[in-house]
PDB file of C-alpha atoms in Angstrom:
ATOM      1  CA  MET L 152      28.108  -5.353  -8.797  1.00 45.00           C
ATOM      2  CA  SER L 153      28.403  -4.187  -5.197  1.00 61.00           C
ATOM      3  CA  GLU L 154      26.173  -1.160  -5.744  1.00 87.00           C
ATOM      4  CA  VAL L 155      23.003  -1.111  -3.635  1.00 91.00           C
ATOM      5  CA  LYS L 156      19.815   0.595  -4.837  1.00 95.00           C
ATOM      6  CA  PRO L 157      17.098   1.097  -2.218  1.00 96.00           C
ATOM      7  CA  ILE L 158      13.597   0.143  -3.377  1.00 97.00           C
ATOM      8  CA  TYR L 159      11.729   0.914  -0.145  1.00 97.00           C
ATOM      9  CA  LYS L 160      12.911   1.983   3.305  1.00 97.00           C
ATOM     10  CA  PHE L 161      10.376   2.223   6.116  1.00 98.00           C
ATOM     11  CA  ASP L 162      10.659   5.096   8.602  1.00 97.00           C
ATOM     12  CA  LYS L 163       8.352   6.856  11.060  1.00 96.00           C
ATOM     13  CA  ASN L 164       6.931   8.983   8.228  1.00 95.00           C
ATOM     14  CA  SER L 165       6.170   6.037   5.918  1.00 95.00           C
ATOM     15  CA  ASN L 166       2.633   6.014   4.569  1.00 94.00           C
ATOM     16  CA  ARG L 167       1.228   2.529   5.121  1.00 92.00           C
ATOM     17  CA  LYS L 168      -1.297   3.274   2.377  1.00 94.00           C
ATOM     18  CA  GLU L 169       1.568   2.868  -0.118  1.00 96.00           C
ATOM     19  CA  TRP L 170       1.224  -0.834   0.706  1.00 98.00           C
ATOM     20  CA  ARG L 171      -1.893  -2.867  -0.117  1.00 97.00           C
ATOM     21  CA  ILE L 172      -3.161  -5.867   1.813  1.00 97.00           C
ATOM     22  CA  VAL L 173      -4.625  -8.763  -0.178  1.00 96.00           C
ATOM     23  CA  ASN L 174      -6.199 -11.385   2.072  1.00 95.00           C
ATOM     24  CA  ASP L 175      -7.631 -14.721   0.999  1.00 95.00           C
ATOM     25  CA  GLY L 176     -11.084 -13.106   1.096  1.00 91.00           C
ATOM     26  CA  VAL L 177     -10.577 -12.644  -2.646  1.00 83.00           C
ATOM     27  CA  MET L 178     -11.201 -16.421  -2.766  1.00 84.00           C
ATOM     28  CA  GLY L 179     -13.778 -16.597   0.044  1.00 90.00           C
ATOM     29  CA  GLY L 180     -11.293 -17.025   2.910  1.00 94.00           C
ATOM     30  CA  LEU L 181     -11.428 -15.336   6.303  1.00 96.00           C
ATOM     31  CA  SER L 182      -7.761 -14.560   7.016  1.00 97.00           C
ATOM     32  CA  MET L 183      -6.942 -11.038   8.196  1.00 97.00           C
ATOM     33  CA  GLY L 184      -3.641  -9.252   7.595  1.00 97.00           C
ATOM     34  CA  LEU L 185      -2.678  -5.638   8.076  1.00 97.00           C
ATOM     35  CA  ILE L 186       0.298  -3.337   7.620  1.00 98.00           C
ATOM     36  CA  GLN L 187       1.294  -0.716  10.183  1.00 97.00           C
ATOM     37  CA  VAL L 188       4.323   1.439  10.942  1.00 97.00           C
ATOM     38  CA  ASN L 189       5.592   0.943  14.505  1.00 97.00           C
ATOM     39  CA  LEU L 190       7.221   3.483  16.839  1.00 96.00           C
ATOM     40  CA  GLU L 191      10.688   2.451  15.613  1.00 97.00           C
ATOM     41  CA  GLY L 192       9.642   3.290  12.033  1.00 98.00           C
ATOM     42  CA  ASN L 193       9.498  -0.292  10.720  1.00 98.00           C
ATOM     43  CA  GLY L 194       6.709  -1.734   8.622  1.00 98.00           C
ATOM     44  CA  VAL L 195       4.817  -4.442  10.526  1.00 98.00           C
ATOM     45  CA  PHE L 196       2.894  -7.001   8.442  1.00 98.00           C
ATOM     46  CA  SER L 197       0.809  -9.005  10.915  1.00 98.00           C
ATOM     47  CA  GLY L 198      -2.450 -10.836  11.331  1.00 98.00           C
ATOM     48  CA  HIS L 199      -4.069 -14.248  11.436  1.00 98.00           C
ATOM     49  CA  VAL L 200      -4.224 -16.890   8.711  1.00 98.00           C
ATOM     50  CA  THR L 201      -7.149 -19.298   8.832  1.00 97.00           C
ATOM     51  CA  LEU L 202      -7.982 -22.192   6.507  1.00 96.00           C
ATOM     52  CA  GLU L 203     -11.744 -21.687   6.930  1.00 94.00           C
ATOM     53  CA  ASN L 204     -13.747 -21.157   3.734  1.00 93.00           C
ATOM     54  CA  ASN L 205     -10.841 -22.262   1.496  1.00 88.00           C
ATOM     55  CA  GLY L 206      -8.595 -19.577   3.018  1.00 92.00           C
ATOM     56  CA  GLY L 207      -4.933 -19.780   3.790  1.00 95.00           C
ATOM     57  CA  PHE L 208      -2.930 -16.631   2.958  1.00 97.00           C
ATOM     58  CA  CYS L 209      -2.254 -12.962   3.666  1.00 98.00           C
ATOM     59  CA  LEU L 210      -0.192 -10.791   1.344  1.00 97.00           C
ATOM     60  CA  VAL L 211       1.080  -7.216   1.459  1.00 98.00           C
ATOM     61  CA  ARG L 212       2.318  -5.564  -1.729  1.00 98.00           C
ATOM     62  CA  HIS L 213       3.800  -2.305  -2.921  1.00 98.00           C
ATOM     63  CA  ASP L 214       3.382  -1.156  -6.522  1.00 97.00           C
ATOM     64  CA  LEU L 215       6.284   0.729  -8.098  1.00 96.00           C
ATOM     65  CA  VAL L 216       6.664   2.839 -11.168  1.00 94.00           C
ATOM     66  CA  ARG L 217       8.277   0.193 -13.402  1.00 96.00           C
ATOM     67  CA  ILE L 218      12.062   0.454 -13.210  1.00 96.00           C
ATOM     68  CA  PRO L 219      14.901  -1.344 -15.008  1.00 96.00           C
ATOM     69  CA  VAL L 220      16.850  -3.681 -12.689  1.00 97.00           C
ATOM     70  CA  ASP L 221      19.154  -5.449 -15.149  1.00 95.00           C
ATOM     71  CA  ALA L 222      22.252  -3.937 -13.467  1.00 96.00           C
ATOM     72  CA  PHE L 223      21.439  -6.006 -10.344  1.00 97.00           C
ATOM     73  CA  SER L 224      21.221  -9.722  -9.556  1.00 97.00           C
ATOM     74  CA  LYS L 225      19.406  -9.978  -6.224  1.00 97.00           C
ATOM     75  CA  PHE L 226      17.203  -8.373  -3.601  1.00 98.00           C
ATOM     76  CA  ALA L 227      18.434  -7.614  -0.083  1.00 98.00           C
ATOM     77  CA  VAL L 228      15.534  -7.644   2.391  1.00 98.00           C
ATOM     78  CA  LYS L 229      16.112  -6.532   5.992  1.00 98.00           C
ATOM     79  CA  ILE L 230      13.478  -8.096   8.232  1.00 98.00           C
ATOM     80  CA  LYS L 231      12.732  -9.476  11.686  1.00 98.00           C
ATOM     81  CA  GLY L 232      10.083 -12.144  11.951  1.00 98.00           C
ATOM     82  CA  ASP L 233       8.547 -14.746  14.194  1.00 98.00           C
ATOM     83  CA  GLY L 234      10.403 -17.853  13.020  1.00 98.00           C
ATOM     84  CA  LYS L 235       7.733 -18.660  10.423  1.00 98.00           C
ATOM     85  CA  LYS L 236       8.082 -19.205   6.688  1.00 98.00           C
ATOM     86  CA  TYR L 237       7.194 -16.373   4.299  1.00 98.00           C
ATOM     87  CA  ALA L 238       7.784 -15.668   0.637  1.00 98.00           C
ATOM     88  CA  PHE L 239       9.092 -12.534  -1.025  1.00 98.00           C
ATOM     89  CA  ARG L 240       7.501 -11.870  -4.390  1.00 98.00           C
ATOM     90  CA  CYS L 241       7.944  -9.477  -7.285  1.00 98.00           C
ATOM     91  CA  LYS L 242       6.443  -8.675 -10.659  1.00 97.00           C
ATOM     92  CA  SER L 243       8.274  -7.273 -13.649  1.00 95.00           C
ATOM     93  CA  GLY L 244       5.227  -5.606 -15.221  1.00 92.00           C
ATOM     94  CA  GLU L 245       2.077  -4.005 -13.869  1.00 85.00           C
ATOM     95  CA  HIS L 246      -0.181  -6.153 -16.076  1.00 86.00           C
ATOM     96  CA  GLN L 247       1.688  -9.416 -15.466  1.00 90.00           C
ATOM     97  CA  ARG L 248      -0.609 -12.012 -13.926  1.00 90.00           C
ATOM     98  CA  HIS L 249       2.029 -14.259 -12.356  1.00 95.00           C
ATOM     99  CA  THR L 250       4.597 -13.315  -9.732  1.00 96.00           C
ATOM    100  CA  TYR L 251       8.114 -14.499  -8.993  1.00 97.00           C
ATOM    101  CA  SER L 252       8.440 -15.989  -5.523  1.00 98.00           C
ATOM    102  CA  PHE L 253      11.215 -16.944  -3.078  1.00 98.00           C
ATOM    103  CA  ASP L 254      10.480 -18.743   0.213  1.00 97.00           C
ATOM    104  CA  PHE L 255      12.451 -17.938   3.357  1.00 98.00           C
ATOM    105  CA  LYS L 256      12.254 -18.726   7.066  1.00 98.00           C
ATOM    106  CA  SER L 257      12.204 -15.631   9.252  1.00 98.00           C
ATOM    107  CA  SER L 258      14.273 -15.187  12.388  1.00 97.00           C
ATOM    108  CA  LYS L 259      13.312 -13.456  15.633  1.00 98.00           C
ATOM    109  CA  GLU L 260      16.478 -11.363  15.185  1.00 98.00           C
ATOM    110  CA  TRP L 261      17.101  -8.746  12.501  1.00 98.00           C
ATOM    111  CA  GLN L 262      18.547 -10.326   9.384  1.00 98.00           C
ATOM    112  CA  THR L 263      19.243  -9.337   5.798  1.00 98.00           C
ATOM    113  CA  ILE L 264      18.102 -12.031   3.395  1.00 98.00           C
ATOM    114  CA  GLU L 265      19.680 -11.989  -0.043  1.00 98.00           C
ATOM    115  CA  ILE L 266      17.357 -13.294  -2.748  1.00 98.00           C
ATOM    116  CA  PRO L 267      19.018 -14.070  -6.098  1.00 98.00           C
ATOM    117  CA  PHE L 268      16.782 -13.225  -9.061  1.00 98.00           C
ATOM    118  CA  ALA L 269      17.680 -16.592 -10.613  1.00 97.00           C
ATOM    119  CA  GLU L 270      16.097 -18.431  -7.634  1.00 97.00           C
ATOM    120  CA  MET L 271      12.722 -16.665  -7.818  1.00 98.00           C
ATOM    121  CA  GLU L 272      10.191 -19.072  -9.343  1.00 97.00           C
ATOM    122  CA  ALA L 273       7.173 -18.082 -11.426  1.00 96.00           C
ATOM    123  CA  VAL L 274       3.892 -18.761  -9.576  1.00 94.00           C
ATOM    124  CA  PHE L 275       0.208 -18.003 -10.124  1.00 91.00           C
ATOM    125  CA  ARG L 276      -2.311 -18.423  -7.284  1.00 83.00           C
ATOM    126  CA  GLY L 277       0.202 -20.510  -5.371  1.00 78.00           C
ATOM    127  CA  GLU L 278       0.947 -22.919  -8.221  1.00 81.00           C
ATOM    128  CA  GLU L 279       4.390 -23.139  -9.809  1.00 87.00           C
ATOM    129  CA  LEU L 280       4.392 -22.391 -13.518  1.00 90.00           C
ATOM    130  CA  LYS L 281       6.554 -23.913 -16.217  1.00 89.00           C
ATOM    131  CA  LEU L 282       8.199 -20.573 -16.928  1.00 92.00           C
ATOM    132  CA  PRO L 283      11.794 -19.403 -16.486  1.00 93.00           C
ATOM    133  CA  ASN L 284      12.746 -17.926 -13.111  1.00 95.00           C
ATOM    134  CA  TYR L 285      12.850 -14.139 -12.700  1.00 96.00           C
ATOM    135  CA  HIS L 286      15.163 -12.721 -15.354  1.00 93.00           C
ATOM    136  CA  GLY L 287      15.675  -9.406 -13.576  1.00 94.00           C
ATOM    137  CA  ASP L 288      14.936  -6.981 -16.391  1.00 96.00           C
ATOM    138  CA  TYR L 289      12.212  -4.776 -14.863  1.00 97.00           C
ATOM    139  CA  LEU L 290      10.513  -4.399 -11.478  1.00 98.00           C
ATOM    140  CA  ALA L 291       6.949  -3.157 -10.967  1.00 97.00           C
ATOM    141  CA  GLN L 292       5.841  -4.698  -7.645  1.00 98.00           C
ATOM    142  CA  ILE L 293       7.266  -6.170  -4.440  1.00 98.00           C
ATOM    143  CA  ALA L 294       5.325  -8.225  -1.899  1.00 98.00           C
ATOM    144  CA  PHE L 295       5.454 -10.500   1.135  1.00 98.00           C
ATOM    145  CA  ILE L 296       3.072 -13.425   1.619  1.00 98.00           C
ATOM    146  CA  ILE L 297       2.436 -15.989   4.347  1.00 98.00           C
ATOM    147  CA  LYS L 298       0.793 -19.242   3.174  1.00 97.00           C
ATOM    148  CA  ASN L 299       1.964 -22.168   5.290  1.00 97.00           C
ATOM    149  CA  GLY L 300      -1.152 -24.347   5.067  1.00 96.00           C
ATOM    150  CA  ILE L 301      -1.931 -23.993   8.793  1.00 96.00           C
ATOM    151  CA  GLU L 302      -3.954 -21.657  10.974  1.00 97.00           C
ATOM    152  CA  GLU L 303      -1.563 -19.229  12.673  1.00 98.00           C
ATOM    153  CA  ASP L 304      -0.900 -15.696  13.867  1.00 98.00           C
ATOM    154  CA  PHE L 305       2.039 -13.959  12.226  1.00 98.00           C
ATOM    155  CA  LYS L 306       4.208 -10.862  12.506  1.00 98.00           C
ATOM    156  CA  LEU L 307       6.944  -9.729  10.126  1.00 98.00           C
ATOM    157  CA  GLU L 308       8.827  -6.453  10.694  1.00 98.00           C
ATOM    158  CA  ILE L 309      10.234  -4.894   7.532  1.00 98.00           C
ATOM    159  CA  ASP L 310      13.050  -2.352   7.568  1.00 98.00           C
ATOM    160  CA  SER L 311      14.065  -2.146   3.919  1.00 98.00           C
ATOM    161  CA  ILE L 312      14.088  -3.744   0.484  1.00 98.00           C
ATOM    162  CA  ALA L 313      16.998  -3.014  -1.851  1.00 98.00           C
ATOM    163  CA  LEU L 314      18.604  -4.240  -5.065  1.00 98.00           C
ATOM    164  CA  LYS L 315      22.175  -5.551  -5.102  1.00 97.00           C
TER     165      LYS L 315
END
């Protein structure tokens, strides 16, 4: 299974409106995240997480037309970060309430992180669920979230997300 299927590749013509920011304001928080495309053509997810008002996270997500992914076993995410911990998330259906999540520590250098489907845990509002890990049948959404339990600025550059 060495085939690679691109899911999203940022470039200078990428429409940032294809990505949606969800800040902790949905729960009363005051954190602020945004997504931009920089001069190099990379997606830049950045902002400030605050714990005020029960806050504590910023998320950026991209909804897909649901596709079968059972010929693959992992995601390959090419990113450059700030040394902070993030999570990559996905959903297998557009009406699914929980997501599957994988934590990773970013590097200040470009890196490709491979995320095995079998290591993505089911979560809902930050809580682990007693459900099987991502089974890798369908894909309807991809996302990045920062939620480290501290007040901090953050910046994550995203080049591409692919299936392997």
